[in-house]
PDB file of C-alpha atoms in Angstrom:
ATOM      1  CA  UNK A   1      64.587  49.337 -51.203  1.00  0.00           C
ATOM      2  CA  UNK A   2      61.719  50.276 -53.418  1.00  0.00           C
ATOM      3  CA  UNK A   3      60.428  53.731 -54.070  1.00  0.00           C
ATOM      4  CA  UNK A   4      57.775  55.164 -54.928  1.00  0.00           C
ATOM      5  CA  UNK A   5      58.399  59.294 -56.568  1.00  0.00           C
ATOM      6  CA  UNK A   6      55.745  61.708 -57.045  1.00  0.00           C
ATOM      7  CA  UNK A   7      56.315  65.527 -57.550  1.00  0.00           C
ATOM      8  CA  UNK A   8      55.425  67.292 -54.466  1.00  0.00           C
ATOM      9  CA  UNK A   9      52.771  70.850 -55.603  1.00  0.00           C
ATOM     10  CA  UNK A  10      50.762  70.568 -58.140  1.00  0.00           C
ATOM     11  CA  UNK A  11      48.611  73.982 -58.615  1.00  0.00           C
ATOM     12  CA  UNK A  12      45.372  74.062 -60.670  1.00  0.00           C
ATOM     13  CA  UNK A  13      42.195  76.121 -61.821  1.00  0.00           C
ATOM     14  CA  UNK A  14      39.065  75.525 -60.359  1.00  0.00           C
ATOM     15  CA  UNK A  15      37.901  73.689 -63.106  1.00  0.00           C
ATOM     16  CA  UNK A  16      40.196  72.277 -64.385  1.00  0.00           C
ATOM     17  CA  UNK A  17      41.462  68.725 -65.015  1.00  0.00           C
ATOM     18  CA  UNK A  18      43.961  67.890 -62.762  1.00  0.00           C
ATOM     19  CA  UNK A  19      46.876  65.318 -63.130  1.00  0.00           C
ATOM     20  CA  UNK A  20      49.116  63.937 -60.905  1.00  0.00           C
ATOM     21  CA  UNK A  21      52.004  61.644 -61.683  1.00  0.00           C
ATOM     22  CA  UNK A  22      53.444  58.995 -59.637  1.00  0.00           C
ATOM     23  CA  UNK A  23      56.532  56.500 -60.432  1.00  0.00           C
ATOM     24  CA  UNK A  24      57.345  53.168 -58.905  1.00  0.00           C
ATOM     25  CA  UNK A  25      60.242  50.745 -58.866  1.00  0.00           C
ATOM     26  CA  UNK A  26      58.559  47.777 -57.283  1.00  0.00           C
ATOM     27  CA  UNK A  27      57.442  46.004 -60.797  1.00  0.00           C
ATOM     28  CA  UNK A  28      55.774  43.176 -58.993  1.00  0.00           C
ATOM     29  CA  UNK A  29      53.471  45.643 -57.289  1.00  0.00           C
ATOM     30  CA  UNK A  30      49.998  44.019 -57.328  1.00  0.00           C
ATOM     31  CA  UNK A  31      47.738  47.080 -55.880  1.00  0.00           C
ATOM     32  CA  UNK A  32      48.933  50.778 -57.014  1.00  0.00           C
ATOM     33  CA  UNK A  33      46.431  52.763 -54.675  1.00  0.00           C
ATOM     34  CA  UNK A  34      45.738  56.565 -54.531  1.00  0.00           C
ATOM     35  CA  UNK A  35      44.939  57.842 -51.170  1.00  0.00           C
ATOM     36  CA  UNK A  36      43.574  61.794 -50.287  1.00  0.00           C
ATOM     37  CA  UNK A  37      44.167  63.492 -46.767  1.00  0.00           C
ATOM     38  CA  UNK A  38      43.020  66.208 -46.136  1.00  0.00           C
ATOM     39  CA  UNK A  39      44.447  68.684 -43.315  1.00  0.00           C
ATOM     40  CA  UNK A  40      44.481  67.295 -40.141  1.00  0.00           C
ATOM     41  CA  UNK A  41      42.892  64.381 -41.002  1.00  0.00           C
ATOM     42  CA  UNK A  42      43.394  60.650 -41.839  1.00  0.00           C
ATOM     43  CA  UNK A  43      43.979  58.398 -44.715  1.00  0.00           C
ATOM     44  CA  UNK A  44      40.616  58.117 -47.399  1.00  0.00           C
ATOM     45  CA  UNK A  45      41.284  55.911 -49.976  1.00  0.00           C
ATOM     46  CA  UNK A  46      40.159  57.074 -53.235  1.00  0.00           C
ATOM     47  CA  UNK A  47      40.686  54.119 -55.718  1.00  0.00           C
ATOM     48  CA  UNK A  48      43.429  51.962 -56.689  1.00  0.00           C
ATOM     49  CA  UNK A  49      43.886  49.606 -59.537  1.00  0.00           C
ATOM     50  CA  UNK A  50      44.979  45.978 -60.062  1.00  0.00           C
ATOM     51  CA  UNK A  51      48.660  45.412 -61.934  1.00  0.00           C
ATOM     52  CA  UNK A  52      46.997  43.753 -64.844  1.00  0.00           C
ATOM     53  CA  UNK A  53      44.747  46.477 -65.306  1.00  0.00           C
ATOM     54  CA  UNK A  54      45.753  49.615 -67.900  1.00  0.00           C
ATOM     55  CA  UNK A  55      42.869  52.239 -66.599  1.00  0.00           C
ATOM     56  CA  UNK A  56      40.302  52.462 -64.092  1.00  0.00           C
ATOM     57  CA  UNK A  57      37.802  55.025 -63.870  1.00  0.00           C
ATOM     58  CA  UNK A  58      35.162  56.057 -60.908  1.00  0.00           C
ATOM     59  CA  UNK A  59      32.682  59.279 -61.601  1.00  0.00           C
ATOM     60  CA  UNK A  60      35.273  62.345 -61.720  1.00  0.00           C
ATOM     61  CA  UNK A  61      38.527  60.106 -61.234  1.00  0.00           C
ATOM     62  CA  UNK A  62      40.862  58.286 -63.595  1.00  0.00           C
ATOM     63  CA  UNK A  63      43.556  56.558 -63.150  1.00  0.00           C
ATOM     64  CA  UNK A  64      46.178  55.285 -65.707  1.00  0.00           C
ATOM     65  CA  UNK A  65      48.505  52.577 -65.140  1.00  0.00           C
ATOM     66  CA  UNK A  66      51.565  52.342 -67.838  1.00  0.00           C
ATOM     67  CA  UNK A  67      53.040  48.591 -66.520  1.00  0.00           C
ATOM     68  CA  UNK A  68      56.025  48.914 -68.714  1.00  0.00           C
ATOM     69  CA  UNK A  69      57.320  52.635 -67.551  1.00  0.00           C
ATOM     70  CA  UNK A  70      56.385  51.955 -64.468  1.00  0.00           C
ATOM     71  CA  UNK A  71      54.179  55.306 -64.065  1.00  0.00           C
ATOM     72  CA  UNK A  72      50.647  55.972 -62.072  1.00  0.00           C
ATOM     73  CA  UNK A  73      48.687  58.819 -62.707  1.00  0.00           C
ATOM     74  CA  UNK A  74      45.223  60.206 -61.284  1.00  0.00           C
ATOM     75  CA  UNK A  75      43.246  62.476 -62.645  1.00  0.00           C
ATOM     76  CA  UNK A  76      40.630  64.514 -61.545  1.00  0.00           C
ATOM     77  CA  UNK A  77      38.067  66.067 -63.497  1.00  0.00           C
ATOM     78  CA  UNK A  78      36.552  69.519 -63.035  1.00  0.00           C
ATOM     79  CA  UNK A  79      38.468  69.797 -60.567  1.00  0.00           C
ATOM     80  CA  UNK A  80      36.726  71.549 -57.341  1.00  0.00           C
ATOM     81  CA  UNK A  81      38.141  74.167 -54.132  1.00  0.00           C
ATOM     82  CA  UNK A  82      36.402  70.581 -52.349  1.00  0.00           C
ATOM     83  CA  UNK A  83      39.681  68.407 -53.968  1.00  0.00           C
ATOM     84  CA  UNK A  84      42.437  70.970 -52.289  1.00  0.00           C
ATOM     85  CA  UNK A  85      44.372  67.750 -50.499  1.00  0.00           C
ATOM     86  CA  UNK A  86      47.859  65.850 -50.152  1.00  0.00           C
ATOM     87  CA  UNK A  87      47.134  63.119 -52.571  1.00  0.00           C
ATOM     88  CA  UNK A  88      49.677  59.947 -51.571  1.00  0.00           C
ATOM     89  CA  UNK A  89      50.382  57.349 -54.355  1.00  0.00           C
ATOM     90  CA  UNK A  90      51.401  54.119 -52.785  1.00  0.00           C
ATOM     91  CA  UNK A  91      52.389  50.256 -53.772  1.00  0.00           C
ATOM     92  CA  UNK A  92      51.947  47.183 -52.218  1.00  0.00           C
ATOM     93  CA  UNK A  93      54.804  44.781 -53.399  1.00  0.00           C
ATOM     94  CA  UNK A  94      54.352  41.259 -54.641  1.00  0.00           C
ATOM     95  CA  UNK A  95      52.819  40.681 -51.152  1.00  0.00           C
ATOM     96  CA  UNK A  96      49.420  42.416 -52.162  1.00  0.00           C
ATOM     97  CA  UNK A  97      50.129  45.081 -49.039  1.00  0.00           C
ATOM     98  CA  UNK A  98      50.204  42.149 -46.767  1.00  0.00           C
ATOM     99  CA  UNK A  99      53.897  43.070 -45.324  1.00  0.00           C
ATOM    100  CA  UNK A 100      52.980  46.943 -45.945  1.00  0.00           C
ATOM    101  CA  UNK A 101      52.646  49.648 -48.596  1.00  0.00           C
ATOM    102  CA  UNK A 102      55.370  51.687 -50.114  1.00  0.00           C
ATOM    103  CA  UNK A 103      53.790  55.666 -50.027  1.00  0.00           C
ATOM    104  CA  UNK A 104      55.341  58.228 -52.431  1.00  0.00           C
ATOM    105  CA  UNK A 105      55.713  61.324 -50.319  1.00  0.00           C
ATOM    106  CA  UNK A 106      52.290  63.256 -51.434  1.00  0.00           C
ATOM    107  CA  UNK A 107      51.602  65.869 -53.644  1.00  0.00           C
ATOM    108  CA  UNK A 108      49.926  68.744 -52.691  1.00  0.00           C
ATOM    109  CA  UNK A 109      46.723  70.043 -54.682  1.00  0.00           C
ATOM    110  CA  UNK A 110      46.615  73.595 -54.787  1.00  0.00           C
ATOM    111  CA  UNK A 111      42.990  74.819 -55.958  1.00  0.00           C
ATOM    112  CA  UNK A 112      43.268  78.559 -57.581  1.00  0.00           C
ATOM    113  CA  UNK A 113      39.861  80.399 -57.827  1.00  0.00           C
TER     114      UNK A 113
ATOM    115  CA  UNK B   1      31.423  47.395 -37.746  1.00  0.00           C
ATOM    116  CA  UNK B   2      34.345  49.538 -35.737  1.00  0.00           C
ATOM    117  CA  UNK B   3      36.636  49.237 -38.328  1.00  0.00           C
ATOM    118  CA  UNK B   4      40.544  49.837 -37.073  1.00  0.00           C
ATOM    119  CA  UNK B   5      40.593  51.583 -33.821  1.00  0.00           C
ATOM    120  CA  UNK B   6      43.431  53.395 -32.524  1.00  0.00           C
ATOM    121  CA  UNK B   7      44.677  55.304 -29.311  1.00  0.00           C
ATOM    122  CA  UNK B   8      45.167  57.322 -28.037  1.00  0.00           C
ATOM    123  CA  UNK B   9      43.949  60.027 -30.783  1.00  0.00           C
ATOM    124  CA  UNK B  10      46.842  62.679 -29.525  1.00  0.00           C
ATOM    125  CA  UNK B  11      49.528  62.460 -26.554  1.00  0.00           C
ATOM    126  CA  UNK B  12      52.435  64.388 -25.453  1.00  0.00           C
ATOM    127  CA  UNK B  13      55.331  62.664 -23.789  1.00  0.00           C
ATOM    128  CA  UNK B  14      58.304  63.813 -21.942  1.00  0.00           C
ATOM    129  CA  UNK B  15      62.155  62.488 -23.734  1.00  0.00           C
ATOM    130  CA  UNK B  16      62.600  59.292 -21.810  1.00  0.00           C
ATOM    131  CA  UNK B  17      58.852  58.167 -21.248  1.00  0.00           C
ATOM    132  CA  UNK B  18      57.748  55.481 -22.398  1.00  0.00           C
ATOM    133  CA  UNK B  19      54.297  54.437 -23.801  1.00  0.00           C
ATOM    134  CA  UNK B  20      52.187  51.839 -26.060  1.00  0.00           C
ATOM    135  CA  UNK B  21      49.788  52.902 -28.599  1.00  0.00           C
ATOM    136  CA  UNK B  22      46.816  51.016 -28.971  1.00  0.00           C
ATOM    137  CA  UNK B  23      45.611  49.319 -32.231  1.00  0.00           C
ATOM    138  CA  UNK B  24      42.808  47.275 -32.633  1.00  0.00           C
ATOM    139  CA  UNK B  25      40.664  45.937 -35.456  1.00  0.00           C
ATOM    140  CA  UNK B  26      37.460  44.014 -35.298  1.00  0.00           C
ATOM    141  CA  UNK B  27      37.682  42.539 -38.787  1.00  0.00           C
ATOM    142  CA  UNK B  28      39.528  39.269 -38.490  1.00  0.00           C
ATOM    143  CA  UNK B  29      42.223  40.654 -40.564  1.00  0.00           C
ATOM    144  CA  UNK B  30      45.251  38.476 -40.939  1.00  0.00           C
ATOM    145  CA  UNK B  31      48.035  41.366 -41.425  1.00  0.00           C
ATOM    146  CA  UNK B  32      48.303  44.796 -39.323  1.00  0.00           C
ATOM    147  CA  UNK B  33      51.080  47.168 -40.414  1.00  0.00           C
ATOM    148  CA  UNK B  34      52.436  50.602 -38.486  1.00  0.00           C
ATOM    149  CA  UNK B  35      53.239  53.436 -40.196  1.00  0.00           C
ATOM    150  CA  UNK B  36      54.946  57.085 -38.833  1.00  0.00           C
ATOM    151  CA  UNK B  37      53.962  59.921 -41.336  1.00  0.00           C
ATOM    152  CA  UNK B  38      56.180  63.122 -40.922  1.00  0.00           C
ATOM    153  CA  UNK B  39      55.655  66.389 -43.032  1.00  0.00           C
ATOM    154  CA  UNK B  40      57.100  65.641 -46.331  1.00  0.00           C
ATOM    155  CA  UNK B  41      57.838  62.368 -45.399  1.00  0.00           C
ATOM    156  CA  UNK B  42      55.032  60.386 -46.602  1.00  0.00           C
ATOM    157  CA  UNK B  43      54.147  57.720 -44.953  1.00  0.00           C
ATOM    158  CA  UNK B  44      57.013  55.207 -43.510  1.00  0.00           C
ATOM    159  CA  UNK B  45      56.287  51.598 -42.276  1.00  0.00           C
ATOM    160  CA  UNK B  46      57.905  50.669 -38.898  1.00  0.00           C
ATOM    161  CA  UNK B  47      57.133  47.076 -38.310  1.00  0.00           C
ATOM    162  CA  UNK B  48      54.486  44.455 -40.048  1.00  0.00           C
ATOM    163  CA  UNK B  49      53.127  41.534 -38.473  1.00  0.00           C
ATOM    164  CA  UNK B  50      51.190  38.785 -40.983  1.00  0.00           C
ATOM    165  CA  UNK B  51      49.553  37.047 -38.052  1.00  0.00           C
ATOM    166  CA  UNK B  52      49.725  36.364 -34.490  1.00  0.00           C
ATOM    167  CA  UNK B  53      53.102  35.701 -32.819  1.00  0.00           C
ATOM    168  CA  UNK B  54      54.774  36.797 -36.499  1.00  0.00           C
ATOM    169  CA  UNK B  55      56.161  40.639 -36.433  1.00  0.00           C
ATOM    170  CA  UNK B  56      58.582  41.856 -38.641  1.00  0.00           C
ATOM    171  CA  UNK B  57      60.748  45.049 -39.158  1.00  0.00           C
ATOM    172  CA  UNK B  58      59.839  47.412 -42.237  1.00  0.00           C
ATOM    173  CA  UNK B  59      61.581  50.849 -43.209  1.00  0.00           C
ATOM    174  CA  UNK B  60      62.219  52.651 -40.341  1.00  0.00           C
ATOM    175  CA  UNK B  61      61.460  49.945 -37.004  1.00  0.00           C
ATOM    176  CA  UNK B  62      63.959  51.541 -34.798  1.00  0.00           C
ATOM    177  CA  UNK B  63      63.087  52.991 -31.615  1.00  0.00           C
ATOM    178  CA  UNK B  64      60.378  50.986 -31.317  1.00  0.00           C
ATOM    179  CA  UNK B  65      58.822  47.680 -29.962  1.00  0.00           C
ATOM    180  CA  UNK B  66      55.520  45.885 -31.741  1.00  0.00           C
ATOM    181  CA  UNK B  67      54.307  42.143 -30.455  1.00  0.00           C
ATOM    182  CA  UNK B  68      50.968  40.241 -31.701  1.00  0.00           C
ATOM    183  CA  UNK B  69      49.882  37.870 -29.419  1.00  0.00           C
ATOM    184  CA  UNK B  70      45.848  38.163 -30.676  1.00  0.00           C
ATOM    185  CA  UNK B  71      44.950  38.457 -34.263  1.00  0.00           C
ATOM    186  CA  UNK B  72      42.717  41.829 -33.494  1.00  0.00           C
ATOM    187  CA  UNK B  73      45.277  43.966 -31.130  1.00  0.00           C
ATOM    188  CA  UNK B  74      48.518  45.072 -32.625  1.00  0.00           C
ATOM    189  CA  UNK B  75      50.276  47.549 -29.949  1.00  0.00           C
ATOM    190  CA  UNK B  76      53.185  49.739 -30.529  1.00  0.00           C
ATOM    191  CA  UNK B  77      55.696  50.280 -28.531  1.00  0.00           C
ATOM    192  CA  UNK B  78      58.176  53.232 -27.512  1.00  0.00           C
ATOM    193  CA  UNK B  79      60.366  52.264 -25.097  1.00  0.00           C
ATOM    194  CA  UNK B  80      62.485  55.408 -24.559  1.00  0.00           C
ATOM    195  CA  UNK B  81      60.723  58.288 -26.337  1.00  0.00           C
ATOM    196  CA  UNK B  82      62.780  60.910 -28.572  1.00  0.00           C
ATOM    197  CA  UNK B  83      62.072  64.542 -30.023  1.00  0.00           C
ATOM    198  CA  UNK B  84      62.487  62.198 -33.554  1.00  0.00           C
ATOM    199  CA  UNK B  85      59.619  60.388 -33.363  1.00  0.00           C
ATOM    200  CA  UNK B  86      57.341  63.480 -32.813  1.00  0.00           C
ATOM    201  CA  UNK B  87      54.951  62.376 -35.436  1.00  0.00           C
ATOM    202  CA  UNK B  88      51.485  60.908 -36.669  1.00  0.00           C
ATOM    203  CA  UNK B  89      50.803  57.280 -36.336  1.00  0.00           C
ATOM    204  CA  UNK B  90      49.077  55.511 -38.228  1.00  0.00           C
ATOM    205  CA  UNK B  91      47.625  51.336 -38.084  1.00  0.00           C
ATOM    206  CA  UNK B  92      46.301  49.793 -40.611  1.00  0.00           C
ATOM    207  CA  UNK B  93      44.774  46.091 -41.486  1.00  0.00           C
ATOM    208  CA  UNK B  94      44.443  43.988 -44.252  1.00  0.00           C
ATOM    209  CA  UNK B  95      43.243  40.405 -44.927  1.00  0.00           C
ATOM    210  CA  UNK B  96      42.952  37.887 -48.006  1.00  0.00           C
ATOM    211  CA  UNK B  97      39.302  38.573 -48.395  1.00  0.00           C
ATOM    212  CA  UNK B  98      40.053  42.010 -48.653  1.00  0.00           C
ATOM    213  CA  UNK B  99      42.510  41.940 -51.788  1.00  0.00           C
ATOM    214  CA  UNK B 100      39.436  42.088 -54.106  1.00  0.00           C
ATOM    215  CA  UNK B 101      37.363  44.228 -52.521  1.00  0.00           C
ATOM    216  CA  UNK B 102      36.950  47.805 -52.799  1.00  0.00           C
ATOM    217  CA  UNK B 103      38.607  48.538 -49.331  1.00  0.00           C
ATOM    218  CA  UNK B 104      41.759  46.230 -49.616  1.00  0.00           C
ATOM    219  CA  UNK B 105      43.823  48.699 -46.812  1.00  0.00           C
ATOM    220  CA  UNK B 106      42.396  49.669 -43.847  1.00  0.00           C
ATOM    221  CA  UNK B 107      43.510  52.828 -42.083  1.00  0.00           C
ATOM    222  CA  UNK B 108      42.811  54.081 -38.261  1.00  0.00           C
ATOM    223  CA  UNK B 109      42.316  57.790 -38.116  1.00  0.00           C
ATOM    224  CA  UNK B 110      45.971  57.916 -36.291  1.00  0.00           C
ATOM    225  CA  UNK B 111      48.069  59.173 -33.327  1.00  0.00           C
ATOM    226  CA  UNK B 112      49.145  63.068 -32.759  1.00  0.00           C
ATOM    227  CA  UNK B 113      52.332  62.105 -30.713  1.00  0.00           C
ATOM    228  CA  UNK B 114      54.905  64.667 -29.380  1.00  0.00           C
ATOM    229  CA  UNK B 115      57.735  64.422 -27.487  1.00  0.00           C
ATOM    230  CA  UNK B 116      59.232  67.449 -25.536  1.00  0.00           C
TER     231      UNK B 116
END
């Protein structure tokens, strides 16, 4: 089936940029999304980008989309202690998420003081 | 606007109960989707439905029921509960409208199931 890899800690300054990588194998993905969940909590989405799109950027967030390699990444500006989350990368097939999304298994953003 | 509602928000079951979890969205979406999320798991679909009457397996659908016989209710279904599927729940919606908007997934805050 299709996967979705991301690395699992990532550890930072407060800040800081922060980066975090994600790789797919679906290449007829239409939607790449980034989600953030905080402890205990539910899903927020924080952006996502359309397949024919290279970048996408929203106040402190950027995301990069390399098509060819097959490789999301999000980053985070000046990073904050506020930003300390599991941060899920996920697909959504050729289906636009209609028939589900594929989630990488999170990456953990470690804030340092 | 209620969004995707789910319950119950937590529940504890005894091995061998059995029990439906409740999802419901109030958005006319055309496709509801369960997922199980499990500590270092990620998130895992268990079964898909694109509209009413049409359900379909996803990654990990055993263990558990799912039927859609009303576009807004999507139910989910444990029919023998097991210690494995100790776990968070969560529904989510989607619809065509929604592909270019800047909310294409909609997510219920989840279910905080365990199973003694």
């Amino acid at each position: 089936g299709e996967d979705v890899e991301q690395s699992l800690f990532l550890s930072v300054r407060e800040g800081d940029s922060s980066v975090i990588n994600c790789t797919y194998t679906d290449s007829s993905s239409t939607y790449l999304y980034w989600y953030k969940q905080e402890p205990g909590a539910g899903l927020q989405l924080l952006t996502y980008i359309f397949s024919n799109m290279d970048m996408k950027q929203d106040q402190r967030l950027t995301v990069l989309l390399n098509k060819k390699d097959k490789h999301l990444s999000l980053r985070i500006a000046d990073t904050q202690t506020g930003d300390s989350a599991i941060y899920f990368c996920a697909e959504s097939g050729s289906g636009g998420g209609a028939d589900g999304l594929t989630f990488g298994k999170g990456t953990h953003l470690i804030i340092q003081p | 606007n209620a969004g995707v509602t789910q319950t119950p928000k937590f529940q504890v079951l005894k091995t061998g109960q059995s029990m439906t979890l409740q999802c419901a969205q109030d958005m006319n979406h055309e496709y509801m989707s369960w997922y199980r999320q499990d500590p270092g798991m990620g998130l895992r679909l268990i079964h898909y439905s694109v509209g009413a009457g049409i359900t379909d397996q996803g990654e990990v659908p055993n263990g558990y029921n799912v039927s859609r016989s009303t576009t807004e209710d999507f139910p989910l279904r444990l029919l023998s509960a097991a210690p494995s599927q100790t776990s968070v729940y969560f529904c989510a919606s989607t619809g065509e409208r929604e592909f270019y908007s800047n909310q294409p997934q909609h997510f219920g805050d989840g279910t905080r199931l365990s199973i003694l």
